[in-house]
């Protein structure tokens, strides 16, 4: 078994388990036991250091496991959305891989979709497409009609 597959298998199992009720109960129990043991250790610096060190190490490692799981989930969601976009005749195929755009480009798209939302709210037909491609087609048709309507000199 490859190291990457082993790491993925282990990280999936750990992140799944750490999100469970039992993991919370164990963590909560550990804190309760630590708190109760305070008087036994006279609330010493070592007593405090034990919980601080333990939680710091666990948190440090969990950041990487959670990020790995988040990356995998994000990639899967993007692939599913890409498939839906590709399968829909009304959706713009330009939206496939939109996650590769920079922040400014995403902001421009966001503003455009806010305008499309405003147009869609005013539209009586809820099934009418309001994608980037339909907007360009409408714009081309409008420009073509304007050119035909202008008197020739």
Coordinates of C-alpha atoms in Angstrom, one line a residue:
X1 CA 0.0 0.0 0.0
X2 CA 1.3 3.4 -0.9
X3 CA 2.2 5.9 1.8
X4 CA -0.3 8.4 0.4
X5 CA -3.2 5.9 0.3
X6 CA -2.3 4.8 3.9
X7 CA -2.2 8.4 5.1
X8 CA -5.6 9.1 3.4
X9 CA -7.1 6.0 4.9
X10 CA -5.8 6.9 8.4
X11 CA -6.7 10.6 8.1
X12 CA -10.3 9.7 7.0
X13 CA -10.8 7.4 9.9
X14 CA -9.3 9.8 12.4
X15 CA -11.3 12.8 11.2
X16 CA -14.5 10.7 11.1
X17 CA -13.8 9.4 14.7
X18 CA -12.9 12.8 16.1
X19 CA -16.2 14.2 14.8
X20 CA -18.1 11.6 16.8
X21 CA -20.0 11.8 20.0
X22 CA -17.5 9.4 21.7
X23 CA -14.6 11.6 20.8
X24 CA -16.4 14.5 22.4
X25 CA -17.2 12.5 25.5
X26 CA -13.6 11.4 25.9
X27 CA -12.3 14.9 25.4
X28 CA -14.8 16.3 27.8
X29 CA -14.0 13.6 30.3
X30 CA -10.3 14.3 30.1
X31 CA -10.9 17.9 30.9
X32 CA -13.2 17.0 33.8
X33 CA -10.6 14.5 35.2
X34 CA -7.8 17.1 34.7
X35 CA -9.9 19.8 36.5
X36 CA -10.7 17.4 39.4
X37 CA -7.1 16.4 39.8
X38 CA -6.0 20.0 40.3
X39 CA -6.1 19.9 44.1
X40 CA -4.2 16.6 44.1
X41 CA -1.4 18.3 42.3
X42 CA -1.8 21.6 44.1
X43 CA -2.7 23.3 40.8
X44 CA 1.0 23.3 40.0
X45 CA 2.7 24.6 36.9
X46 CA 3.3 21.0 35.8
X47 CA -0.4 20.2 36.2
X48 CA -1.3 23.1 33.9
X49 CA 1.5 22.3 31.5
X50 CA 0.2 18.7 31.0
X51 CA -3.2 19.9 29.6
X52 CA -1.7 22.8 27.7
X53 CA 0.9 20.6 26.0
X54 CA -1.5 17.8 25.2
X55 CA -4.2 20.1 23.7
X56 CA -1.6 22.0 21.7
X57 CA -0.1 18.9 20.2
X58 CA -3.6 17.5 19.3
X59 CA -4.7 20.8 17.9
X60 CA -1.6 21.2 15.8
X61 CA -2.0 17.7 14.3
X62 CA -5.7 18.1 13.8
X63 CA -5.3 21.2 11.7
X64 CA -3.4 19.2 9.0
X65 CA -5.9 16.3 9.1
X66 CA -8.9 18.6 8.9
X67 CA -7.3 20.6 6.0
X68 CA -6.6 17.4 4.1
X69 CA -10.2 16.2 4.5
X70 CA -11.5 19.7 3.6
X71 CA -9.4 19.7 0.4
X72 CA -10.7 16.3 -0.6
X73 CA -14.3 17.3 0.1
X74 CA -13.9 20.5 -1.8
X75 CA -12.4 18.7 -4.8
X76 CA -15.3 16.2 -4.8
X77 CA -17.9 19.0 -4.5
X78 CA -16.3 20.9 -7.4
X79 CA -16.3 17.8 -9.6
X80 CA -20.0 17.1 -8.8
X81 CA -20.9 20.8 -9.6
X82 CA -18.8 20.6 -12.8
X83 CA -20.8 17.5 -13.8
X84 CA -24.1 19.3 -13.2
X85 CA -22.9 22.3 -15.2
X86 CA -21.8 20.1 -18.1
X87 CA -25.0 18.1 -18.1
X88 CA -27.3 21.1 -18.0
X89 CA -28.1 22.7 -21.4
X90 CA -29.0 26.0 -19.7
X91 CA -25.9 26.3 -17.5
X92 CA -22.8 28.1 -18.7
X93 CA -19.8 25.7 -19.2
X94 CA -17.6 28.7 -18.4
X95 CA -18.4 28.1 -14.8
X96 CA -16.4 24.8 -14.8
X97 CA -13.2 25.3 -12.8
X98 CA -14.3 28.8 -11.7
X99 CA -12.4 28.0 -8.4
X100 CA -9.2 28.7 -10.3
X101 CA -10.0 32.4 -10.7
X102 CA -8.4 35.0 -8.4
X103 CA -10.4 36.9 -5.8
X104 CA -11.0 40.0 -8.0
X105 CA -12.3 37.8 -10.9
X106 CA -14.6 36.0 -8.5
X107 CA -15.9 39.3 -7.2
X108 CA -16.8 40.4 -10.8
X109 CA -18.7 37.2 -11.3
X110 CA -20.5 37.6 -8.0
X111 CA -21.7 41.1 -9.0
X112 CA -22.8 39.7 -12.3
X113 CA -24.8 37.0 -10.7
X114 CA -26.4 39.4 -8.3
X115 CA -27.7 41.3 -11.3
X116 CA -28.9 38.0 -12.9
X117 CA -30.7 37.3 -9.6
X118 CA -32.4 40.7 -9.8
X119 CA -33.5 40.0 -13.4
X120 CA -34.7 36.5 -12.5
X121 CA -36.8 37.9 -9.6
X122 CA -38.6 40.1 -12.1
X123 CA -39.2 37.3 -14.7
X124 CA -42.6 35.6 -14.7
X125 CA -41.1 32.3 -16.0
X126 CA -39.2 30.6 -13.3
X127 CA -37.7 28.1 -15.8
X128 CA -36.1 30.7 -17.9
X129 CA -32.3 30.6 -18.1
X130 CA -30.3 33.5 -16.9
X131 CA -26.7 32.3 -17.4
X132 CA -23.7 34.2 -18.7
X133 CA -24.1 32.5 -22.1
X134 CA -27.8 33.5 -22.3
X135 CA -27.0 37.0 -21.4
X136 CA -24.3 37.2 -24.2
X137 CA -26.8 35.7 -26.7
X138 CA -29.4 38.2 -25.7
X139 CA -26.9 41.0 -26.0
X140 CA -25.8 39.8 -29.5
X141 CA -29.5 39.6 -30.6
X142 CA -30.1 43.1 -29.2
X143 CA -27.0 44.5 -31.0
X144 CA -28.1 42.8 -34.3
X145 CA -31.6 44.3 -34.0
X146 CA -30.2 47.7 -33.3
X147 CA -27.9 47.5 -36.4
X148 CA -30.8 46.5 -38.6
X149 CA -33.1 49.3 -37.3
X150 CA -30.5 52.0 -37.9
X151 CA -31.1 53.9 -41.2
X152 CA -28.3 53.5 -43.6
X153 CA -26.6 56.7 -44.8

